[in-house]
Short mmCIF file of C-alpha atoms and ligand atoms in Angstrom, two decimals:
data_model
loop_
_atom_site.label_atom_id
_atom_site.label_comp_id
_atom_site.label_asym_id
_atom_site.label_seq_id
_atom_site.Cartn_x
_atom_site.Cartn_y
_atom_site.Cartn_z
CA MET A 24 0.00 0.00 0.00
CA LYS A 25 1.12 3.56 -0.71
CA SER A 26 1.87 5.65 2.38
CA VAL A 27 0.66 8.91 0.87
CA VAL A 28 -1.56 9.51 -2.15
CA VAL A 29 -2.45 12.99 -3.35
CA GLN A 30 -4.96 13.20 -6.19
CA ASP A 31 -6.05 16.28 -8.13
CA LEU A 32 -5.58 18.44 -5.05
CA VAL A 33 -6.73 22.08 -5.19
CA VAL A 34 -5.93 24.60 -2.44
CA SER A 35 -6.97 28.26 -2.69
CA TYR A 36 -6.49 31.24 -0.43
CA GLY A 37 -9.21 33.62 -1.58
CA GLU A 38 -8.26 34.55 -5.12
CA VAL A 39 -4.90 32.79 -5.02
CA GLU A 40 -4.97 29.22 -6.32
CA ALA A 41 -1.86 27.84 -4.62
CA VAL A 42 -2.32 24.18 -5.57
CA ARG A 43 -3.92 23.50 -8.94
CA GLY A 44 -4.67 19.82 -9.43
CA THR A 45 -1.60 18.26 -7.86
CA SER A 46 -1.16 14.47 -7.86
CA PHE A 47 1.67 12.26 -6.61
CA SER A 48 2.15 9.21 -4.41
CA VAL A 49 4.72 8.06 -1.88
CA GLY A 50 5.57 4.38 -1.37
CA ALA A 51 5.94 2.79 2.07
CA GLY A 52 9.38 3.43 3.55
CA GLU A 53 10.39 5.90 0.86
CA VAL A 54 12.21 9.17 1.37
CA PHE A 55 10.20 11.31 -1.02
CA GLY A 56 11.08 14.90 -1.97
CA LEU A 57 8.51 17.48 -2.99
CA LEU A 58 10.63 20.00 -4.87
CA GLY A 59 9.82 23.47 -6.09
CA PRO A 60 10.63 27.16 -5.94
CA ASN A 61 9.08 29.67 -3.54
CA GLY A 62 5.33 29.78 -3.89
CA ALA A 63 5.11 26.46 -5.77
CA GLY A 64 2.53 25.22 -3.27
CA LYS A 65 4.64 22.70 -1.30
CA THR A 66 3.63 23.92 2.15
CA SER A 67 -0.02 24.09 1.09
CA VAL A 68 0.09 20.40 0.11
CA LEU A 69 1.62 19.47 3.47
CA ARG A 70 -1.03 21.49 5.33
CA VAL A 71 -3.71 19.35 3.69
CA LEU A 72 -1.84 16.13 4.50
CA VAL A 73 -1.59 17.02 8.21
CA ALA A 74 -5.27 18.07 8.24
CA LEU A 75 -4.59 21.72 9.02
CA ARG A 76 -6.36 22.88 5.87
CA ARG A 77 -9.30 21.54 3.89
CA PRO A 78 -8.65 21.43 0.16
CA GLN A 79 -11.05 23.08 -2.29
CA GLY A 80 -10.81 20.04 -4.50
CA GLY A 81 -9.27 16.59 -4.85
CA GLN A 82 -8.36 14.09 -2.16
CA ALA A 83 -5.42 12.95 -0.08
CA TRP A 84 -4.82 9.65 1.73
CA VAL A 85 -2.29 8.81 4.43
CA LEU A 86 -1.89 5.06 5.05
CA GLY A 87 -5.19 4.48 3.30
CA ARG A 88 -7.18 7.00 5.30
CA GLU A 89 -8.70 9.96 3.49
CA VAL A 90 -7.49 13.04 5.33
CA THR A 91 -10.64 15.19 5.30
CA ALA A 92 -12.84 12.20 6.15
CA ASP A 93 -10.73 11.03 9.08
CA PRO A 94 -8.34 13.79 10.21
CA ARG A 95 -7.89 12.38 13.72
CA ALA A 96 -6.83 8.97 12.48
CA VAL A 97 -4.34 10.63 10.15
CA ARG A 98 -2.91 12.85 12.89
CA ARG A 99 -2.32 9.76 15.04
CA VAL A 100 0.04 8.18 12.51
CA ILE A 101 2.01 11.23 11.35
CA GLY A 102 4.74 13.47 12.64
CA TYR A 103 5.00 17.01 11.27
CA VAL A 104 7.90 19.45 11.31
CA PRO A 105 6.56 22.77 10.00
CA GLN A 106 8.57 25.23 7.94
CA ALA A 107 8.40 27.90 10.65
CA LEU A 108 10.25 27.58 13.92
CA SER A 109 8.42 25.39 16.40
CA ALA A 110 10.95 24.99 19.24
CA ASP A 111 10.83 27.27 22.29
CA GLY A 112 14.21 28.89 22.92
CA SER A 113 13.51 29.69 26.55
CA LEU A 114 13.15 25.99 27.41
CA THR A 115 15.69 23.17 27.33
CA GLY A 116 15.61 20.52 24.64
CA ARG A 117 14.18 18.03 27.12
CA GLU A 118 11.45 20.48 28.20
CA ASN A 119 10.48 21.07 24.57
CA ALA A 120 10.26 17.32 24.04
CA PHE A 121 8.18 16.96 27.21
CA LEU A 122 5.60 19.44 25.84
CA PHE A 123 5.27 17.37 22.68
CA ALA A 124 5.00 14.14 24.67
CA ARG A 125 2.01 15.65 26.48
CA LEU A 126 0.57 17.06 23.27
CA TYR A 127 0.66 13.62 21.64
CA GLY A 128 -0.92 12.06 24.71
CA LEU A 129 2.01 9.80 25.59
CA GLU A 130 1.36 7.93 28.84
CA PRO A 131 3.15 9.67 31.72
CA ARG A 132 5.17 6.56 32.66
CA ARG A 133 6.48 6.18 29.12
CA ARG A 134 7.39 9.84 28.63
CA ARG A 135 10.82 9.95 30.22
CA ALA A 136 12.21 6.95 28.36
CA ARG A 137 10.76 8.02 25.00
CA ILE A 138 12.11 11.57 25.39
CA ASP A 139 15.60 10.21 26.13
CA GLU A 140 15.26 7.92 23.15
CA VAL A 141 14.26 10.55 20.56
CA LEU A 142 16.81 13.08 21.81
CA GLY A 143 19.46 10.37 21.56
CA LEU A 144 18.30 9.41 18.07
CA MET A 145 18.80 12.97 16.88
CA GLY A 146 22.21 13.25 18.57
CA LEU A 147 21.02 15.65 21.25
CA GLY A 148 21.64 13.54 24.35
CA PRO A 149 24.50 15.68 25.68
CA ALA A 150 22.61 18.94 24.97
CA ALA A 151 19.28 17.77 26.37
CA ASP A 152 19.39 20.01 29.42
CA ALA A 153 20.80 23.15 27.75
CA LEU A 154 18.50 26.02 26.81
CA VAL A 155 17.52 25.82 23.14
CA GLN A 156 18.58 29.44 22.62
CA THR A 157 22.17 28.19 23.00
CA TYR A 158 21.70 25.55 20.24
CA SER A 159 23.06 25.91 16.71
CA GLY A 160 20.55 26.06 13.84
CA GLY A 161 21.18 22.41 13.01
CA MET A 162 20.58 21.36 16.60
CA VAL A 163 17.30 23.30 16.71
CA ARG A 164 16.12 21.54 13.56
CA ARG A 165 17.13 18.14 14.95
CA LEU A 166 15.24 18.95 18.15
CA GLU A 167 12.13 19.78 16.13
CA ILE A 168 12.49 16.45 14.33
CA ALA A 169 12.99 14.65 17.68
CA CYS A 170 9.75 16.22 18.94
CA ALA A 171 7.89 15.07 15.82
CA LEU A 172 9.20 11.51 16.38
CA ILE A 173 7.92 11.22 19.95
CA SER A 174 4.70 9.46 19.00
CA SER A 175 6.61 6.98 16.74
CA PRO A 176 4.89 8.18 13.55
CA ARG A 177 4.74 5.89 10.53
CA VAL A 178 4.83 8.88 8.19
CA LEU A 179 7.03 11.90 8.90
CA LEU A 180 6.34 15.13 7.00
CA LEU A 181 9.08 17.75 7.04
CA ASP A 182 8.75 21.21 5.50
CA GLU A 183 12.18 22.53 4.46
CA PRO A 184 14.09 20.69 7.19
CA THR A 185 17.47 22.11 6.16
CA LEU A 186 16.58 25.64 5.04
CA GLY A 187 19.17 28.19 6.14
CA LEU A 188 21.55 25.59 7.63
CA ASP A 189 25.24 25.36 6.74
CA PRO A 190 26.42 22.29 4.76
CA GLY A 191 27.63 20.41 7.84
CA ALA A 192 24.36 20.95 9.69
CA ARG A 193 22.37 19.93 6.60
CA ARG A 194 24.36 16.70 6.38
CA GLY A 195 23.76 16.08 10.08
CA VAL A 196 20.00 16.44 9.69
CA TRP A 197 19.98 14.00 6.77
CA GLU A 198 22.19 11.43 8.49
CA HIS A 199 19.83 11.37 11.43
CA LEU A 200 16.76 11.13 9.20
CA HIS A 201 18.23 8.19 7.29
CA ARG A 202 19.19 6.37 10.47
CA GLN A 203 15.70 6.81 11.85
CA ARG A 204 14.09 5.62 8.62
CA ASP A 205 16.35 2.56 8.44
CA GLU A 206 15.51 1.58 12.02
CA SER A 207 11.76 2.14 11.92
CA GLU A 208 10.78 1.75 8.24
CA MET A 209 9.07 5.10 8.52
CA THR A 210 8.02 6.94 5.36
CA ILE A 211 9.52 10.41 5.00
CA LEU A 212 8.01 13.19 2.88
CA VAL A 213 10.19 16.26 2.73
CA THR A 214 9.93 19.55 0.86
CA THR A 215 13.12 21.25 -0.22
CA HIS A 216 14.64 23.91 -2.48
CA TYR A 217 17.97 22.16 -2.45
CA MET A 218 18.32 20.04 -5.58
CA ASP A 219 21.70 18.63 -4.51
CA GLU A 220 20.11 17.30 -1.33
CA ALA A 221 17.16 15.81 -3.16
CA GLN A 222 19.50 14.13 -5.65
CA GLN A 223 21.56 12.62 -2.85
CA HIS A 224 18.95 11.75 -0.26
CA CYS A 225 15.54 11.14 -1.86
CA ASP A 226 14.45 7.79 -3.29
CA ARG A 227 11.88 9.56 -5.47
CA VAL A 228 10.88 13.16 -6.07
CA ALA A 229 8.04 15.22 -7.51
CA VAL A 230 8.93 18.51 -9.16
CA MET A 231 6.27 21.11 -8.45
CA SER A 232 5.83 24.55 -9.96
CA ALA A 233 2.94 27.01 -9.80
CA GLY A 234 0.68 24.53 -8.02
CA GLN A 235 1.25 21.59 -10.35
CA VAL A 236 3.48 18.52 -10.40
CA LEU A 237 5.53 18.54 -13.60
CA ALA A 238 7.37 15.23 -13.10
CA GLU A 239 7.61 12.40 -10.59
CA ASP A 240 10.33 9.73 -10.57
CA THR A 241 13.65 8.71 -9.07
CA PRO A 242 16.31 11.44 -9.32
CA ALA A 243 18.45 9.07 -11.43
CA ASP A 244 15.69 8.42 -13.99
CA LEU A 245 14.74 12.08 -14.25
CA ARG A 246 18.39 12.96 -14.86
CA ALA A 247 19.00 10.16 -17.36
CA ARG A 248 15.93 11.18 -19.34
CA LEU A 249 17.29 14.72 -19.81
CA ARG A 250 20.89 13.80 -20.71
CA PRO A 251 23.59 11.50 -19.34
CA ASP A 252 25.46 14.11 -17.32
CA ALA A 253 22.43 16.10 -16.11
CA THR A 254 22.06 17.04 -12.46
CA LEU A 255 18.69 17.27 -10.76
CA GLU A 256 19.05 21.04 -10.88
CA ASP A 257 19.38 20.81 -14.69
CA VAL A 258 16.19 18.75 -14.73
CA PHE A 259 14.46 21.30 -12.58
CA ILE A 260 15.47 24.19 -14.84
CA ALA A 261 14.43 22.26 -17.94
CA LEU A 262 11.03 21.49 -16.43
CA THR A 263 10.20 24.84 -14.90
CA GLY A 264 12.20 27.23 -17.04
CA THR A 265 13.60 28.82 -13.90
CA GLY A 266 16.66 28.36 -11.74
CA LEU A 267 16.91 28.33 -8.01
CA GLY A 268 19.95 30.59 -7.75
CA GLU A 269 20.84 32.78 -4.81
CA ASP A 270 19.73 35.80 -6.88
CA LYS A 271 16.15 34.82 -6.12
CA GLY A 272 15.06 37.41 -3.57
CA GLY A 273 12.30 35.18 -2.26
CA MET A 274 14.53 32.29 -1.42
CA ARG A 275 17.14 34.55 0.19
CA GLU A 276 14.38 36.10 2.19
CA VAL A 277 13.20 32.76 3.55
CA ALA A 278 16.75 31.67 4.33
CA ARG A 279 17.32 34.90 6.20
CA THR A 280 14.08 34.45 8.13
CA ARG A 281 15.16 31.01 9.15
CA ARG A 282 18.65 32.23 10.14
CA THR A 283 17.17 35.02 12.22
CA ALA A 284 14.64 32.72 13.77
CA ARG A 285 17.23 30.19 14.79
CA ARG A 286 18.92 32.73 17.03
CA LEU A 287 15.72 32.59 19.03
CA GLY A 288 15.71 36.03 20.47
N1 ATP B 12 -2.17 31.66 4.35
C1 ATP B 12 -2.07 32.12 3.11
N2 ATP B 12 -2.86 33.13 2.66
C2 ATP B 12 -2.78 33.59 1.41
N3 ATP B 12 -1.93 33.10 0.47
C3 ATP B 12 -1.13 32.11 0.84
C4 ATP B 12 -1.15 31.56 2.17
N4 ATP B 12 -0.23 30.58 2.24
C5 ATP B 12 0.33 30.50 1.02
N5 ATP B 12 -0.21 31.41 0.17
C6 ATP B 12 0.15 31.60 -1.25
O1 ATP B 12 0.01 30.36 -1.89
C7 ATP B 12 1.06 30.13 -2.81
C8 ATP B 12 1.78 28.83 -2.45
O2 ATP B 12 2.37 28.99 -1.17
P1 ATP B 12 3.08 27.81 -0.39
O3 ATP B 12 3.52 28.37 0.91
O4 ATP B 12 2.23 26.62 -0.38
O5 ATP B 12 4.34 27.54 -1.35
P2 ATP B 12 5.75 26.86 -1.03
O6 ATP B 12 6.07 26.04 -2.22
O7 ATP B 12 5.71 26.20 0.29
O8 ATP B 12 6.73 28.11 -0.99
P3 ATP B 12 8.06 28.38 -0.10
O9 ATP B 12 9.15 27.67 -0.81
O10 ATP B 12 8.23 29.85 -0.14
O11 ATP B 12 7.81 27.86 1.28
C9 ATP B 12 1.94 31.36 -2.76
O12 ATP B 12 1.55 32.22 -3.80
C10 ATP B 12 1.61 31.97 -1.42
O13 ATP B 12 1.78 33.36 -1.46
MG1 MG B 13 6.78 26.39 2.00
#
């Protein structure tokens, strides 16, 4: 069975049609990348999948359950790391994790062990009792992932998990995600701007632009179809007619937001 199926999805905000008939599917245990430039509609798709927004059209299933028909059942099996900052800098890592353990309704007697476990999984054991405002950007992101793992989700949805991080921190986030996936056979759906990351870390990807999926396949097959030496970024440019260079004000803006946010006041 597919872990996630999105079919003809439409999401509008007033006049703005952010998602315009998007379809793709994610196999069980896959690391799947939803790729696209600013405003492509990636976050809007994730909001539907985590039942935070009702679509104007189409349907979405997570582990066979239709999201709008059974949002509670879907929320019980997913973990979600939103694009915006979700960790509280004035608390320690352990205290942040404790809040999520309560939020997810973890039994009190299981909380302590599970919190130690997820913090350890994300390499935060030694920093567990430090205030999050002293963490690096990569550590903050790994804490947010740890919090999303507390309920042992079968599907983890991450919105731009590495945005604004330096290369070492990005690698750290991915190493921890892969380890977690290998141990638990969890399905991972991630959005990203970074084509190099998608090429290296995703089993399959969907390229999205202006609310529509233009292609869906393994990075290797997409590249081979364009030309033998093509990178995923070449594929992206060929499909969308646009690059993702640093000259894009929008992307720089988001990266800056994330950098500022990670200082946490
Ligand atoms: N709450 C909202 N109200 C109005 N318009 C919105 C809202 N959220 C998103 N949009 C618009 O919908 C479109 C798609 O936005 P979305 O955030 O889904 O894209 P994205 O691919 O996640 O972009 P980014 O890479 O910048 O995160 C954009 O034009 C955006 O301005
Ligand atoms: Mg987004």
